[in-house]
Amino acid sequence: MPDNYTGYKMDTNNTNINFSEEALQLMHKIMRRYPEGRQKSAILPLLHIAQAESEGWLSAPVMDKVAEILKVQPIEVYEVASFYTMFNLKPVGKCVIEVCRTGPCWLLGAEDIVKFIERKLNIKEGETTADGMFTLKTVECLASCGSAPMMQVGEKYHEHLTCEKVDELLDDYRVNTNEHISHWAKDKIKA
Amino acid sequence: MKRLLLQHIDVPGIDTLSVYREHGGYKALEKALKDMKPDDITEEVKKSGLRGRGGAGFPTGLKWSFLAKPEGVERYLVCNADESEPGTFKDRFLMSKIPHALIEGMIVSSFALGAKTSYIYIRGELLYVYHILEKAIAEAYDAGLLGKNIMGSGYSLDLYVHPGGGAYICGEETALIESLEGKRGNPRIKPPFPAVKGLWQSPTVVNNVETISAVPHIVNMGGDAYAAIGVGKSTGTKLISACGHIKKPGVYEIELGLPVEEFLFSDEYCGGIRNDKKLKAVVAGGSSVPILPGELFLKTANGEPRLMSYESLSDGGFATGTMLGSGGFIVMDEDTSVVKNLWNFTRFYHHESCGQCSPCREGTGWMEKVLHKFLEGHANMNDIDLLWDIQSKIEGKTICPLGEAASWPVASAIRHFRSEFEDYVKNPQKIKDVKHYYRVNNLDPVIN
Amino acid sequence: MPKVTIDNVSIEVPEGTTILQAARMIGGNLVPPAMCYYTKLDTSGGYCRTCIVKVTQGSERDPRPMPKPVVSCRTTVMDGMVVENITNEELVEARKGVVEFLLINHPLDCPVCDQAGECHLQDLSYENGLSKSRYEFKRREFEMHDIGDKIKLHMNRCILCYRCVKVADQVCDGRVHGVINRGDVAEISTYIQNSVDNDFSGNMIDVCPVGALTDKTFRFKSRVWFAKPMDAHRNCDKCCGKVAVWLSGDDILRVTGRKDKYGEVEDWICNDCRFDKKQKSDWVIEGPRNIDRHSVIAQNKYGVLKQLKIDVSKQKQIGEKAHNK
């Protein structure tokens, strides 16, 4: 049983989802890039933006809101969101660490990096620290094999990793992270 | 050394329109719009012998000429920037360093194909590159290189970037089209091919980033001059993403036909194996292509030196050859376990299977579990044959090439490294150092 | 009209006919089995790969290199095409592979499955499968989810044929269920707790080739082979009203669409007819329905199975051990 299956009843208290004005404007700007009647095409960028606006994850009400904006059935959004790995269907920490675990990174020690982070944060892969700061994920090849091993946080690539470097990075993030870091950077929504 | 795509890679500010233009940028567009008809460009691309750089190596000019052109129906050009093949990182490099190379290529190619709207489908993990491209596109609009009446030619084009959401399968062109339509990235059943019914059921061409970026150079120098670079039917230059146990990993532009040995060992390129280890095996074209043992990689079965070209790398078929693929060059030193590496790749394909058709959905997971038995020391000799049988029942029976991509590494590893599998069976105590980490990642099934 | 040769039998078929349809026109053993294709559902087929055939000779219009295995349900016949199905041993072997793939994660809970007896996967595995499994891992399991009071979803049995999704798209309106997740953990689901409820949603039960979607009003009532199918009709303002009722004595155990020999319904029926009209007086009974399809309902079909020797010594030992404790 995949653990991202929520299957919960809709929380009627929580259906009042509102995206920021900037986010809505950006969403509509993106939707206009597709021919009339093909606005469903914008679903992936919209989900990225929605996720950035919703503490890094997509709850059913958030997805329903996206469905409403796109004028499609909610199930069409659930189907898409659950297909792609970048969408978190359960709450995550402010800082989601995504370490590449595919061949080339693996040949150069990605496992050690994962183990190191697990030890340092005292969580297992897929888990979130108790303080809600970090979530550790492993992901497939991020097209950075020449600078392996590597990890991604938000939109940023951290390459040529060593345990020492990761140690510093995590400390940095712990100190400097105030709000959720999303793949679609917040400042790119405002711009 | 002939460099086309990366000629100005070290120029500061080459990611901006002004510097790009100072270094000959958008000359090809000017030439195309002012001096050429759309069909002339297709003709030059045909003459150039350019082959798809995404992995399949299909002649680009031919692909373009298949595009259906019914009256009154929109046609689309879509750039496949969903670079996800393990071992391949050239497109990310090119797009982030010289975004205008791709944009110019998109405009020229769209003009050749008669597209009025074009899309660049970039993988979602590369959102930072998405923003680089957005910025560059905005520059191009401001300079009148995109939008209405480009350079006063009467030709108009809108170009947009579209981010994916994290799915290797969207690198397959029909899955990419489905994803661009806002659906799950399930590959379509062909025929019909995209050239007839693609994006929104309209005729569509899907080309790789590197392919499209090569088009302006072909326009500039002429198809014949481009075809003079390279060797035989492998014309032009190719970006190779070199990684693994080499001294100098990175993206290299090579003239096709460069001897493999020179590429691997010369200081100009990979610089040889790290820590002065010996070469064990190479996966020459991204994780999907067959793995070859070092000696068979450097020299063909006939003893001829292998070249970095489509033909030379596939010399000997799958029995003793491999493929150039996407140019993802993964080198493994003598300490590497082929079985462990194979398990990793197979896990990847299992994870990335879309789940539409049964052989791939069920077979990839099965192979991963059997391979895991080897790593745990529980495998027996029959498991080697079982693996072989499973992969043979996936290959060629699936909707899209992911089935083959998952089968070929397994088949080639057994073909060339059977003794290593046997060693795992005979000496399970020797595998104490097996390192594998497990994952509770969203989409992973529970492994027993 | 294009002419195609399948297993050495030639036939001329209308333009646009698929290889599978052409084979069905010829009939007999050379018809490939189909688990996901459904004539009445647009864009169905191509997923399960059981209907693969080998095109040994293409045509001028399809210049792709041949021979090549293709799915017969989605490949259009072209003039001069030569196709091999059961005459090609390689292909028969390949199909066995597909059947094995479909079965490795199937729970094989036929003894407690309402679909048993009319299950296409059961038929398929009897006809093409192996008598034992090489799969030695734990089978995939999904949590049970309730999708309403009329239809039971049993995801473990699902082979992801997408037929029910296409019914929801093409026959019902306002689809609330679909395929979520991907790869081998993809599942039919409503994602949030939601009930699949529409006047025609019951047709999903009829199109389901396995026991993944079953009729809750018929649940555990009877094995299908003990029920007696009769053609019946009534005046219905929602659907054609032409159904098959399954009787036990004078009781109507269930109502289904009328299925042809490939298990495809002649007409969609509405949920009123299917779930609510369970009195004999609701219907005009026309007469017994001949179940003309590959199915264990047809008695003695698997005579060959009698020759199978099943080794039960292990089970005996376990039983004895337990007994002696």
PDB file of N, CA, C and O in Angstrom, chain C residues 48-103:
ATOM      1  N   CYS C  48      -3.273  -4.541 -22.211  1.00  0.00           N
ATOM      2  CA  CYS C  48      -2.954  -5.821 -21.572  1.00  0.00           C
ATOM      3  C   CYS C  48      -1.948  -6.637 -22.357  1.00  0.00           C
ATOM      4  O   CYS C  48      -1.235  -7.437 -21.796  1.00  0.00           O
ATOM      5  N   ARG C  49      -1.894  -6.438 -23.638  1.00  0.00           N
ATOM      6  CA  ARG C  49      -0.961  -7.103 -24.552  1.00  0.00           C
ATOM      7  C   ARG C  49      -1.249  -8.589 -24.755  1.00  0.00           C
ATOM      8  O   ARG C  49      -0.409  -9.302 -25.292  1.00  0.00           O
ATOM      9  N   THR C  50      -2.432  -9.080 -24.351  1.00  0.00           N
ATOM     10  CA  THR C  50      -2.701 -10.502 -24.586  1.00  0.00           C
ATOM     11  C   THR C  50      -3.050 -10.769 -26.045  1.00  0.00           C
ATOM     12  O   THR C  50      -2.923 -11.888 -26.513  1.00  0.00           O
ATOM     13  N   CYS C  51      -3.517  -9.748 -26.740  1.00  0.00           N
ATOM     14  CA  CYS C  51      -3.970  -9.990 -28.108  1.00  0.00           C
ATOM     15  C   CYS C  51      -2.856  -9.794 -29.116  1.00  0.00           C
ATOM     16  O   CYS C  51      -3.119  -9.660 -30.302  1.00  0.00           O
ATOM     17  N   ILE C  52      -1.593  -9.782 -28.648  1.00  0.00           N
ATOM     18  CA  ILE C  52      -0.516  -9.544 -29.607  1.00  0.00           C
ATOM     19  C   ILE C  52      -0.482 -10.627 -30.678  1.00  0.00           C
ATOM     20  O   ILE C  52      -0.757 -11.812 -30.424  1.00  0.00           O
ATOM     21  N   VAL C  53      -0.165 -10.198 -31.872  1.00  0.00           N
ATOM     22  CA  VAL C  53       0.027 -11.110 -33.004  1.00  0.00           C
ATOM     23  C   VAL C  53       1.298 -10.648 -33.702  1.00  0.00           C
ATOM     24  O   VAL C  53       1.832  -9.590 -33.406  1.00  0.00           O
ATOM     25  N   LYS C  54       1.740 -11.455 -34.627  1.00  0.00           N
ATOM     26  CA  LYS C  54       2.943 -11.046 -35.348  1.00  0.00           C
ATOM     27  C   LYS C  54       2.568 -10.687 -36.776  1.00  0.00           C
ATOM     28  O   LYS C  54       1.988 -11.506 -37.493  1.00  0.00           O
ATOM     29  N   VAL C  55       2.865  -9.468 -37.148  1.00  0.00           N
ATOM     30  CA  VAL C  55       2.676  -9.084 -38.540  1.00  0.00           C
ATOM     31  C   VAL C  55       3.965  -9.456 -39.255  1.00  0.00           C
ATOM     32  O   VAL C  55       5.021  -8.902 -38.977  1.00  0.00           O
ATOM     33  N   THR C  56       3.878 -10.463 -40.144  1.00  0.00           N
ATOM     34  CA  THR C  56       5.106 -10.931 -40.782  1.00  0.00           C
ATOM     35  C   THR C  56       5.380 -10.178 -42.063  1.00  0.00           C
ATOM     36  O   THR C  56       6.470 -10.144 -42.561  1.00  0.00           O
ATOM     37  N   GLN C  57       4.320  -9.592 -42.587  1.00  0.00           N
ATOM     38  CA  GLN C  57       4.522  -8.829 -43.804  1.00  0.00           C
ATOM     39  C   GLN C  57       3.648  -7.596 -43.715  1.00  0.00           C
ATOM     40  O   GLN C  57       2.440  -7.691 -43.512  1.00  0.00           O
ATOM     41  N   GLY C  58       4.252  -6.457 -43.826  1.00  0.00           N
ATOM     42  CA  GLY C  58       3.499  -5.217 -43.724  1.00  0.00           C
ATOM     43  C   GLY C  58       2.850  -4.877 -45.046  1.00  0.00           C
ATOM     44  O   GLY C  58       2.429  -5.743 -45.788  1.00  0.00           O
ATOM     45  N   SER C  59       2.767  -3.619 -45.335  1.00  0.00           N
ATOM     46  CA  SER C  59       2.148  -3.205 -46.578  1.00  0.00           C
ATOM     47  C   SER C  59       2.848  -1.940 -47.036  1.00  0.00           C
ATOM     48  O   SER C  59       3.676  -1.387 -46.333  1.00  0.00           O
ATOM     49  N   GLU C  60       2.483  -1.502 -48.204  1.00  0.00           N
ATOM     50  CA  GLU C  60       3.112  -0.288 -48.720  1.00  0.00           C
ATOM     51  C   GLU C  60       2.814   0.902 -47.818  1.00  0.00           C
ATOM     52  O   GLU C  60       3.623   1.796 -47.660  1.00  0.00           O
ATOM     53  N   ARG C  61       1.610   0.895 -47.228  1.00  0.00           N
ATOM     54  CA  ARG C  61       1.218   2.071 -46.450  1.00  0.00           C
ATOM     55  C   ARG C  61       1.849   2.107 -45.067  1.00  0.00           C
ATOM     56  O   ARG C  61       1.891   3.137 -44.426  1.00  0.00           O
ATOM     57  N   ASP C  62       2.281   0.973 -44.592  1.00  0.00           N
ATOM     58  CA  ASP C  62       2.962   0.966 -43.299  1.00  0.00           C
ATOM     59  C   ASP C  62       4.355   0.395 -43.503  1.00  0.00           C
ATOM     60  O   ASP C  62       4.581  -0.808 -43.419  1.00  0.00           O
ATOM     61  N   PRO C  63       5.289   1.270 -43.806  1.00  0.00           N
ATOM     62  CA  PRO C  63       6.612   0.777 -44.202  1.00  0.00           C
ATOM     63  C   PRO C  63       7.523   0.400 -43.043  1.00  0.00           C
ATOM     64  O   PRO C  63       8.692   0.180 -43.246  1.00  0.00           O
ATOM     65  N   ARG C  64       6.962   0.312 -41.834  1.00  0.00           N
ATOM     66  CA  ARG C  64       7.840  -0.026 -40.708  1.00  0.00           C
ATOM     67  C   ARG C  64       8.399  -1.427 -40.895  1.00  0.00           C
ATOM     68  O   ARG C  64       7.774  -2.281 -41.512  1.00  0.00           O
ATOM     69  N   PRO C  65       9.587  -1.649 -40.360  1.00  0.00           N
ATOM     70  CA  PRO C  65      10.202  -2.965 -40.542  1.00  0.00           C
ATOM     71  C   PRO C  65       9.362  -4.070 -39.901  1.00  0.00           C
ATOM     72  O   PRO C  65       8.869  -3.930 -38.797  1.00  0.00           O
ATOM     73  N   MET C  66       9.171  -5.111 -40.643  1.00  0.00           N
ATOM     74  CA  MET C  66       8.443  -6.282 -40.158  1.00  0.00           C
ATOM     75  C   MET C  66       9.409  -7.461 -40.263  1.00  0.00           C
ATOM     76  O   MET C  66      10.361  -7.390 -40.989  1.00  0.00           O
ATOM     77  N   PRO C  67       9.193  -8.585 -39.576  1.00  0.00           N
ATOM     78  CA  PRO C  67       8.067  -8.886 -38.690  1.00  0.00           C
ATOM     79  C   PRO C  67       8.167  -8.161 -37.358  1.00  0.00           C
ATOM     80  O   PRO C  67       9.240  -7.796 -36.914  1.00  0.00           O
ATOM     81  N   LYS C  68       7.017  -8.038 -36.756  1.00  0.00           N
ATOM     82  CA  LYS C  68       6.952  -7.215 -35.567  1.00  0.00           C
ATOM     83  C   LYS C  68       5.723  -7.635 -34.777  1.00  0.00           C
ATOM     84  O   LYS C  68       4.652  -7.809 -35.363  1.00  0.00           O
ATOM     85  N   PRO C  69       5.865  -7.836 -33.477  1.00  0.00           N
ATOM     86  CA  PRO C  69       4.653  -8.118 -32.711  1.00  0.00           C
ATOM     87  C   PRO C  69       3.848  -6.824 -32.513  1.00  0.00           C
ATOM     88  O   PRO C  69       4.426  -5.787 -32.189  1.00  0.00           O
ATOM     89  N   VAL C  70       2.564  -6.898 -32.764  1.00  0.00           N
ATOM     90  CA  VAL C  70       1.710  -5.724 -32.572  1.00  0.00           C
ATOM     91  C   VAL C  70       0.477  -6.146 -31.779  1.00  0.00           C
ATOM     92  O   VAL C  70       0.165  -7.331 -31.698  1.00  0.00           O
ATOM     93  N   VAL C  71      -0.213  -5.166 -31.210  1.00  0.00           N
ATOM     94  CA  VAL C  71      -1.481  -5.514 -30.569  1.00  0.00           C
ATOM     95  C   VAL C  71      -2.566  -5.539 -31.637  1.00  0.00           C
ATOM     96  O   VAL C  71      -2.768  -4.564 -32.343  1.00  0.00           O
ATOM     97  N   SER C  72      -3.241  -6.670 -31.739  1.00  0.00           N
ATOM     98  CA  SER C  72      -4.205  -6.810 -32.831  1.00  0.00           C
ATOM     99  C   SER C  72      -5.410  -5.897 -32.635  1.00  0.00           C
ATOM    100  O   SER C  72      -6.052  -5.496 -33.590  1.00  0.00           O
ATOM    101  N   CYS C  73      -5.702  -5.531 -31.374  1.00  0.00           N
ATOM    102  CA  CYS C  73      -6.908  -4.746 -31.125  1.00  0.00           C
ATOM    103  C   CYS C  73      -6.774  -3.308 -31.570  1.00  0.00           C
ATOM    104  O   CYS C  73      -7.768  -2.623 -31.765  1.00  0.00           O
ATOM    105  N   ARG C  74      -5.545  -2.819 -31.704  1.00  0.00           N
ATOM    106  CA  ARG C  74      -5.362  -1.412 -32.055  1.00  0.00           C
ATOM    107  C   ARG C  74      -4.611  -1.231 -33.372  1.00  0.00           C
ATOM    108  O   ARG C  74      -4.225  -0.135 -33.715  1.00  0.00           O
ATOM    109  N   THR C  75      -4.379  -2.326 -34.075  1.00  0.00           N
ATOM    110  CA  THR C  75      -3.658  -2.215 -35.336  1.00  0.00           C
ATOM    111  C   THR C  75      -4.630  -2.430 -36.492  1.00  0.00           C
ATOM    112  O   THR C  75      -5.305  -3.452 -36.550  1.00  0.00           O
ATOM    113  N   THR C  76      -4.685  -1.438 -37.354  1.00  0.00           N
ATOM    114  CA  THR C  76      -5.631  -1.517 -38.459  1.00  0.00           C
ATOM    115  C   THR C  76      -5.071  -2.393 -39.567  1.00  0.00           C
ATOM    116  O   THR C  76      -3.883  -2.371 -39.863  1.00  0.00           O
ATOM    117  N   VAL C  77      -5.973  -3.142 -40.154  1.00  0.00           N
ATOM    118  CA  VAL C  77      -5.593  -4.015 -41.264  1.00  0.00           C
ATOM    119  C   VAL C  77      -5.226  -3.160 -42.466  1.00  0.00           C
ATOM    120  O   VAL C  77      -5.877  -2.167 -42.749  1.00  0.00           O
ATOM    121  N   MET C  78      -4.161  -3.546 -43.148  1.00  0.00           N
ATOM    122  CA  MET C  78      -3.843  -2.888 -44.416  1.00  0.00           C
ATOM    123  C   MET C  78      -3.715  -3.955 -45.471  1.00  0.00           C
ATOM    124  O   MET C  78      -3.381  -5.110 -45.176  1.00  0.00           O
ATOM    125  N   ASP C  79      -3.989  -3.527 -46.677  1.00  0.00           N
ATOM    126  CA  ASP C  79      -4.058  -4.506 -47.760  1.00  0.00           C
ATOM    127  C   ASP C  79      -2.735  -5.263 -47.877  1.00  0.00           C
ATOM    128  O   ASP C  79      -1.666  -4.672 -47.915  1.00  0.00           O
ATOM    129  N   GLY C  80      -2.850  -6.570 -47.932  1.00  0.00           N
ATOM    130  CA  GLY C  80      -1.667  -7.392 -48.138  1.00  0.00           C
ATOM    131  C   GLY C  80      -0.972  -7.822 -46.857  1.00  0.00           C
ATOM    132  O   GLY C  80       0.034  -8.522 -46.889  1.00  0.00           O
ATOM    133  N   MET C  81      -1.554  -7.434 -45.738  1.00  0.00           N
ATOM    134  CA  MET C  81      -0.929  -7.781 -44.463  1.00  0.00           C
ATOM    135  C   MET C  81      -0.996  -9.296 -44.233  1.00  0.00           C
ATOM    136  O   MET C  81      -2.004  -9.925 -44.524  1.00  0.00           O
ATOM    137  N   VAL C  82       0.097  -9.837 -43.710  1.00  0.00           N
ATOM    138  CA  VAL C  82       0.099 -11.251 -43.330  1.00  0.00           C
ATOM    139  C   VAL C  82       0.362 -11.323 -41.825  1.00  0.00           C
ATOM    140  O   VAL C  82       1.337 -10.761 -41.330  1.00  0.00           O
ATOM    141  N   VAL C  83      -0.549 -12.014 -41.133  1.00  0.00           N
ATOM    142  CA  VAL C  83      -0.499 -12.032 -39.672  1.00  0.00           C
ATOM    143  C   VAL C  83      -0.395 -13.461 -39.171  1.00  0.00           C
ATOM    144  O   VAL C  83      -1.036 -14.363 -39.710  1.00  0.00           O
ATOM    145  N   GLU C  84       0.426 -13.661 -38.165  1.00  0.00           N
ATOM    146  CA  GLU C  84       0.485 -14.984 -37.542  1.00  0.00           C
ATOM    147  C   GLU C  84       0.043 -14.889 -36.101  1.00  0.00           C
ATOM    148  O   GLU C  84       0.442 -13.984 -35.376  1.00  0.00           O
ATOM    149  N   ASN C  85      -0.788 -15.832 -35.699  1.00  0.00           N
ATOM    150  CA  ASN C  85      -1.193 -15.889 -34.297  1.00  0.00           C
ATOM    151  C   ASN C  85      -0.818 -17.247 -33.734  1.00  0.00           C
ATOM    152  O   ASN C  85       0.318 -17.455 -33.337  1.00  0.00           O
ATOM    153  N   ILE C  86      -1.780 -18.190 -33.773  1.00  0.00           N
ATOM    154  CA  ILE C  86      -1.460 -19.478 -33.135  1.00  0.00           C
ATOM    155  C   ILE C  86      -0.529 -20.334 -33.982  1.00  0.00           C
ATOM    156  O   ILE C  86      -0.029 -21.344 -33.514  1.00  0.00           O
ATOM    157  N   THR C  87      -0.282 -19.917 -35.220  1.00  0.00           N
ATOM    158  CA  THR C  87       0.657 -20.696 -36.030  1.00  0.00           C
ATOM    159  C   THR C  87       2.104 -20.315 -35.751  1.00  0.00           C
ATOM    160  O   THR C  87       3.014 -20.922 -36.289  1.00  0.00           O
ATOM    161  N   ASN C  88       2.297 -19.320 -34.902  1.00  0.00           N
ATOM    162  CA  ASN C  88       3.663 -18.891 -34.609  1.00  0.00           C
ATOM    163  C   ASN C  88       4.005 -19.241 -33.167  1.00  0.00           C
ATOM    164  O   ASN C  88       3.456 -18.689 -32.229  1.00  0.00           O
ATOM    165  N   GLU C  89       4.912 -20.178 -33.024  1.00  0.00           N
ATOM    166  CA  GLU C  89       5.199 -20.660 -31.676  1.00  0.00           C
ATOM    167  C   GLU C  89       5.809 -19.598 -30.775  1.00  0.00           C
ATOM    168  O   GLU C  89       5.504 -19.530 -29.593  1.00  0.00           O
ATOM    169  N   GLU C  90       6.653 -18.785 -31.373  1.00  0.00           N
ATOM    170  CA  GLU C  90       7.272 -17.698 -30.622  1.00  0.00           C
ATOM    171  C   GLU C  90       6.200 -16.804 -29.997  1.00  0.00           C
ATOM    172  O   GLU C  90       6.302 -16.358 -28.873  1.00  0.00           O
ATOM    173  N   LEU C  91       5.181 -16.573 -30.798  1.00  0.00           N
ATOM    174  CA  LEU C  91       4.127 -15.674 -30.355  1.00  0.00           C
ATOM    175  C   LEU C  91       3.306 -16.318 -29.238  1.00  0.00           C
ATOM    176  O   LEU C  91       2.938 -15.663 -28.264  1.00  0.00           O
ATOM    177  N   VAL C  92       3.048 -17.606 -29.399  1.00  0.00           N
ATOM    178  CA  VAL C  92       2.296 -18.310 -28.352  1.00  0.00           C
ATOM    179  C   VAL C  92       3.073 -18.230 -27.041  1.00  0.00           C
ATOM    180  O   VAL C  92       2.510 -18.000 -25.969  1.00  0.00           O
ATOM    181  N   GLU C  93       4.382 -18.355 -27.161  1.00  0.00           N
ATOM    182  CA  GLU C  93       5.253 -18.256 -25.990  1.00  0.00           C
ATOM    183  C   GLU C  93       5.186 -16.831 -25.384  1.00  0.00           C
ATOM    184  O   GLU C  93       5.095 -16.663 -24.175  1.00  0.00           O
ATOM    185  N   ALA C  94       5.214 -15.853 -26.285  1.00  0.00           N
ATOM    186  CA  ALA C  94       5.147 -14.460 -25.819  1.00  0.00           C
ATOM    187  C   ALA C  94       3.841 -14.208 -25.082  1.00  0.00           C
ATOM    188  O   ALA C  94       3.803 -13.541 -24.056  1.00  0.00           O
ATOM    189  N   ARG C  95       2.758 -14.771 -25.598  1.00  0.00           N
ATOM    190  CA  ARG C  95       1.458 -14.562 -24.939  1.00  0.00           C
ATOM    191  C   ARG C  95       1.453 -15.222 -23.582  1.00  0.00           C
ATOM    192  O   ARG C  95       0.923 -14.680 -22.616  1.00  0.00           O
ATOM    193  N   LYS C  96       2.086 -16.395 -23.494  1.00  0.00           N
ATOM    194  CA  LYS C  96       2.203 -17.050 -22.186  1.00  0.00           C
ATOM    195  C   LYS C  96       2.885 -16.112 -21.198  1.00  0.00           C
ATOM    196  O   LYS C  96       2.514 -16.044 -20.029  1.00  0.00           O
ATOM    197  N   GLY C  97       3.893 -15.408 -21.711  1.00  0.00           N
ATOM    198  CA  GLY C  97       4.599 -14.446 -20.870  1.00  0.00           C
ATOM    199  C   GLY C  97       3.662 -13.373 -20.360  1.00  0.00           C
ATOM    200  O   GLY C  97       3.675 -13.029 -19.183  1.00  0.00           O
ATOM    201  N   VAL C  98       2.827 -12.860 -21.246  1.00  0.00           N
ATOM    202  CA  VAL C  98       1.894 -11.810 -20.843  1.00  0.00           C
ATOM    203  C   VAL C  98       0.940 -12.342 -19.775  1.00  0.00           C
ATOM    204  O   VAL C  98       0.667 -11.680 -18.769  1.00  0.00           O
ATOM    205  N   VAL C  99       0.453 -13.566 -19.993  1.00  0.00           N
ATOM    206  CA  VAL C  99      -0.481 -14.156 -19.027  1.00  0.00           C
ATOM    207  C   VAL C  99       0.209 -14.290 -17.669  1.00  0.00           C
ATOM    208  O   VAL C  99      -0.376 -13.966 -16.632  1.00  0.00           O
ATOM    209  N   GLU C 100       1.464 -14.706 -17.715  1.00  0.00           N
ATOM    210  CA  GLU C 100       2.200 -14.848 -16.457  1.00  0.00           C
ATOM    211  C   GLU C 100       2.328 -13.495 -15.745  1.00  0.00           C
ATOM    212  O   GLU C 100       2.134 -13.405 -14.533  1.00  0.00           O
ATOM    213  N   PHE C 101       2.631 -12.458 -16.525  1.00  0.00           N
ATOM    214  CA  PHE C 101       2.739 -11.122 -15.932  1.00  0.00           C
ATOM    215  C   PHE C 101       1.421 -10.704 -15.285  1.00  0.00           C
ATOM    216  O   PHE C 101       1.396 -10.115 -14.208  1.00  0.00           O
ATOM    217  N   LEU C 102       0.316 -11.006 -15.958  1.00  0.00           N
ATOM    218  CA  LEU C 102      -0.978 -10.611 -15.406  1.00  0.00           C
ATOM    219  C   LEU C 102      -1.288 -11.364 -14.125  1.00  0.00           C
ATOM    220  O   LEU C 102      -2.031 -10.891 -13.269  1.00  0.00           O
ATOM    221  N   LEU C 103      -0.693 -12.559 -14.011  1.00  0.00           N
ATOM    222  CA  LEU C 103      -1.045 -13.395 -12.860  1.00  0.00           C
ATOM    223  C   LEU C 103      -0.132 -13.222 -11.656  1.00  0.00           C
ATOM    224  O   LEU C 103      -0.518 -13.578 -10.540  1.00  0.00           O
TER     225      LEU C 103
END
